Coordinates of C-alpha atoms in Angstrom, one line a residue:
M219 CA -15.8 -28.2 0.8
R220 CA -18.0 -25.3 1.7
W221 CA -16.1 -23.5 4.6
P222 CA -12.5 -23.1 2.0
V223 CA -14.7 -21.9 -0.6
L224 CA -16.7 -19.1 1.8
G225 CA -13.2 -18.2 2.7
F226 CA -11.9 -17.4 -0.8
A227 CA -14.9 -15.5 -1.5
I228 CA -14.6 -13.1 1.5
A229 CA -10.5 -13.0 0.7
S230 CA -11.3 -11.9 -2.7
T231 CA -13.5 -9.2 -1.6
L232 CA -11.9 -7.6 1.8
A233 CA -8.7 -8.6 1.7
G234 CA -7.8 -5.7 -0.7
A235 CA -10.0 -3.2 0.4
T236 CA -10.2 -0.6 2.6
F237 CA -13.3 0.2 5.4
G238 CA -15.3 2.6 3.3
H239 CA -18.6 3.0 2.1
A240 CA -20.4 3.8 -0.7
E241 CA -21.7 7.7 -1.9
E242 CA -25.1 7.3 0.0
S243 CA -23.9 5.7 3.1
P244 CA -23.1 7.5 5.9
T245 CA -19.9 7.7 7.7
P246 CA -19.2 5.0 10.4
T247 CA -19.3 5.8 14.0
Q248 CA -15.7 6.1 15.4
R249 CA -14.3 5.7 18.7
T250 CA -10.7 5.3 20.2
V251 CA -9.5 3.9 23.4
A252 CA -5.8 4.8 24.2
R253 CA -3.9 2.8 26.8
G254 CA 0.4 3.0 27.9
D255 CA 3.0 4.7 26.6
L256 CA 2.6 5.1 23.2
P257 CA 5.0 7.0 20.6
A258 CA 4.9 10.7 20.7
D259 CA 4.5 11.2 16.6
L260 CA 1.6 9.0 15.9
P261 CA -0.7 12.2 15.1
G262 CA -0.5 12.7 11.6
R263 CA -1.6 11.1 8.6
W264 CA -0.8 7.1 7.4
L265 CA -1.3 4.7 4.7
A266 CA -1.4 1.2 6.5
V267 CA -0.4 -1.4 3.8
A268 CA -1.3 -5.1 4.8
W269 CA 0.3 -7.9 3.2
M270 CA -1.6 -11.4 3.3
K271 CA -0.5 -14.7 2.0
L272 CA -3.4 -16.5 0.9
P273 CA -3.7 -19.7 -1.7
M274 CA -4.6 -17.5 -4.3
G275 CA -1.5 -15.4 -3.5
T276 CA -0.9 -11.9 -1.7
R277 CA -3.5 -9.7 -1.1
T278 CA -2.8 -6.0 -0.4
A279 CA -5.0 -4.3 2.0
P280 CA -4.4 -0.6 2.8
V281 CA -6.1 1.9 4.6
L282 CA -6.0 5.6 5.1
W283 CA -5.6 6.7 9.1
S284 CA -5.8 9.5 10.2
I285 CA -4.7 10.3 13.9
T286 CA -5.2 13.9 15.9
T287 CA -4.6 14.2 19.8
S288 CA -8.0 14.3 22.1
E289 CA -6.7 15.1 25.5
G290 CA -3.3 14.0 25.5
K291 CA -4.1 10.9 23.7
P292 CA -4.5 9.9 20.1
S293 CA -7.7 9.4 18.6
L294 CA -7.5 7.5 14.7
S295 CA -9.9 7.6 12.0
I296 CA -10.6 5.8 9.4
R297 CA -10.5 7.7 5.8
A298 CA -13.4 5.8 4.0
V299 CA -11.8 7.3 0.4
T300 CA -10.1 5.7 -2.8
L301 CA -6.4 5.9 -3.4
P302 CA -5.4 8.4 -6.1
S303 CA -4.4 7.4 -9.4
P304 CA -2.3 5.3 -10.8
G305 CA -1.7 4.1 -7.5
A306 CA -5.2 3.0 -7.2
E307 CA -5.0 0.9 -10.5
R308 CA -2.0 -0.4 -9.8
L309 CA -2.8 -2.0 -6.2
A310 CA -6.1 -3.8 -8.3
A311 CA -4.0 -5.2 -10.8
A312 CA -1.5 -6.6 -8.1
N313 CA -4.2 -8.0 -6.4
T314 CA -5.8 -9.4 -9.1
A315 CA -2.2 -11.0 -10.0
G316 CA -1.5 -12.2 -6.4
Q317 CA 0.9 -10.0 -6.0
P318 CA 1.7 -7.8 -3.0
W319 CA 1.5 -4.4 -3.8
T320 CA 4.3 -2.0 -2.2
P321 CA 3.7 2.3 -2.2
A322 CA 5.8 4.2 -4.4
A323 CA 7.5 7.8 -3.6
D324 CA 5.3 9.0 -6.1
D325 CA 2.2 7.1 -4.4
L326 CA 2.8 8.8 -1.2
D327 CA 3.2 12.3 -3.0
A328 CA -0.2 12.0 -4.5
L329 CA -1.9 11.1 -1.2
A330 CA -0.4 14.5 0.5
A331 CA -1.4 16.4 -2.6
Q332 CA -4.6 15.0 -2.8
W333 CA -5.3 13.5 0.8
D334 CA -8.8 16.0 1.3
A335 CA -10.0 15.6 -2.1
L336 CA -9.6 11.7 -2.5
G337 CA -12.6 10.6 -3.8
T338 CA -15.7 8.1 -2.0
A339 CA -14.7 4.4 -1.4
A340 CA -17.2 1.8 -3.0
A341 CA -16.6 -0.8 -0.5
P342 CA -19.5 -2.1 2.2
V343 CA -19.9 0.7 5.1
P344 CA -19.3 -0.2 8.8
E345 CA -21.7 0.7 10.9
S346 CA -19.3 1.5 14.0
V347 CA -15.5 1.3 14.1
A348 CA -13.3 0.9 17.5
T349 CA -10.0 1.1 17.2
Q350 CA -7.9 0.4 20.5
I351 CA -4.2 1.7 20.5
V352 CA -2.2 0.0 23.0
A353 CA 1.2 0.5 24.5
H354 CA 3.4 -2.6 25.5
D355 CA 3.5 -1.8 29.0
A356 CA -0.5 -1.7 29.2
F357 CA -1.3 -4.8 27.6
D358 CA -3.8 -7.1 29.5
D359 CA -3.7 -10.4 29.6
A360 CA -5.2 -11.5 26.4
L361 CA -2.5 -9.3 24.7
K362 CA 0.2 -11.0 26.7
K363 CA -0.9 -14.6 25.4
D364 CA -1.3 -13.8 21.6
T365 CA 1.2 -15.3 19.6
D366 CA 1.8 -12.0 16.9
A367 CA 1.3 -9.1 19.7
H368 CA 2.6 -10.8 22.9
D369 CA 6.3 -9.1 22.2
A370 CA 4.7 -6.0 20.1
L371 CA 5.8 -2.4 20.7
W372 CA 2.3 -1.6 20.8
V373 CA -1.0 -2.2 18.6
V374 CA -3.7 -1.2 16.9
Q375 CA -7.1 -3.4 17.3
Q376 CA -10.1 -2.2 15.5
T377 CA -13.2 -3.9 15.2
A378 CA -15.5 -2.9 12.2
T379 CA -19.2 -3.5 12.6
F380 CA -21.5 -4.1 9.7
P381 CA -25.2 -3.9 9.0
K382 CA -26.6 -7.6 9.5
K383 CA -29.3 -7.0 6.9
T384 CA -27.0 -6.1 4.2
A385 CA -23.6 -7.3 4.7
A386 CA -22.1 -10.5 3.7
V387 CA -19.8 -9.9 7.0
A388 CA -21.2 -9.2 10.0
E389 CA -17.8 -7.9 11.6
E390 CA -14.2 -7.5 10.7
I391 CA -11.3 -7.1 13.4
R392 CA -7.8 -6.1 12.3
L393 CA -4.5 -6.2 14.5
Y394 CA -1.6 -4.2 13.7
A395 CA 1.2 -5.7 16.0
V396 CA 4.0 -3.2 16.0
R397 CA 7.7 -4.9 16.0
E398 CA 9.9 -2.4 14.2
R399 CA 10.2 1.1 14.2
L400 CA 11.0 2.5 11.0
D401 CA 13.0 5.5 9.4
D402 CA 9.9 7.7 8.3
G403 CA 7.2 4.4 9.3
Y404 CA 6.5 1.1 11.9
T405 CA 5.9 -2.6 10.5
G406 CA 5.3 -6.1 12.1
P407 CA 2.4 -8.5 11.8
F408 CA -0.6 -8.4 11.0
L409 CA -4.2 -10.4 11.3
H410 CA -7.8 -10.0 9.8
T411 CA -10.4 -12.3 10.8
A412 CA -14.1 -11.6 9.3
I413 CA -17.2 -12.6 11.1
A414 CA -19.3 -14.5 7.9
M415 CA -23.1 -14.2 7.8
A416 CA -23.9 -17.4 7.2
P417 CA -26.7 -20.1 8.9
F418 CA -24.3 -19.2 11.9
P419 CA -21.3 -16.9 12.4
I420 CA -18.2 -18.4 11.1
P421 CA -14.6 -16.7 12.0
I422 CA -12.3 -16.7 9.1
T423 CA -8.9 -15.3 9.7
F424 CA -5.8 -13.9 7.5
R425 CA -2.1 -13.4 8.4
G426 CA 0.3 -11.2 7.0
T427 CA 2.5 -8.3 7.8
F428 CA 2.0 -4.4 7.5
R429 CA 4.1 -1.3 7.2
L430 CA 2.7 1.9 7.9
Y431 CA 3.9 4.6 5.8
R432 CA 3.9 8.5 6.9
V433 CA 2.0 11.1 4.6
H434 CA 3.5 14.3 5.1
D435 CA 1.8 17.5 4.7
A436 CA 2.6 18.2 1.3
P437 CA 4.4 16.7 -1.5
R438 CA 8.3 15.6 -0.5
S439 CA 11.0 17.8 -2.6
I440 CA 12.9 15.8 -5.1
L441 CA 16.1 16.2 -2.4
L442 CA 14.1 14.7 0.6
R443 CA 13.3 11.7 -1.7
A444 CA 16.7 11.2 -2.1
L445 CA 17.2 10.7 1.4
D446 CA 14.7 8.5 2.0
V447 CA 16.4 6.1 -1.1
L448 CA 19.9 6.2 0.7
R449 CA 18.1 6.0 3.9
G450 CA 16.6 3.0 3.1
C451 CA 12.9 3.8 2.2
G452 CA 12.2 1.1 0.0
R453 CA 13.2 -1.8 2.2
R454 CA 10.9 -4.9 2.6
P455 CA 8.3 -4.9 4.8
Y456 CA 8.7 -7.1 8.0
H457 CA 8.6 -11.1 7.4
R458 CA 8.1 -13.7 9.7
E459 CA 7.9 -17.2 8.0
S460 CA 5.5 -18.6 9.5
Y461 CA 2.2 -16.6 8.4

């Protein structure tokens, strides 16, 4: 049938990529709405890694977040850049093999050292990215009824819109539902919906899990990395059998 084939193609091209843009493309317009009693440690640099279970295996979708504070509330911007080597090559190989990719300590250190000098990503450019960061105490009825988000501590929902004339996908929606706080990050269920540009709009949804990794301002010392191991930095991400 046509629709499973279409879903397979979209998964192959979108699930393993970050929101990004080619060099000639403009930076997307980004805005954030934050509601509720959110954690105080959100400002900073983050690597958000999502793992999606697909028919061809697991696909890993990383994206870089820069979170600042505006008028006392967090404001999130997506970094449209490539991951540094050799993490980028390991990610590509893992997605080709249908295996999950998890950033190693060296990958996080490389991100910390090269954050401001990362290359421009070559991926479809959204015209705009709208982000909502909502704490549990500010959930609306839709979030309270959502099977992935209803029991989350807080959520990040991002909607990216693409030029209708040049993109195969009109819109992408990503939902990160934080259910657990880790020593240096967060984890929980992940939901990705792509609105395909077929004869009529077709929503295609992939489910999985995610983990937020904090990217420090500078590479960590050997001592701090050893302490990460002792604290369980390499623990498995949140897992739910039903996805």
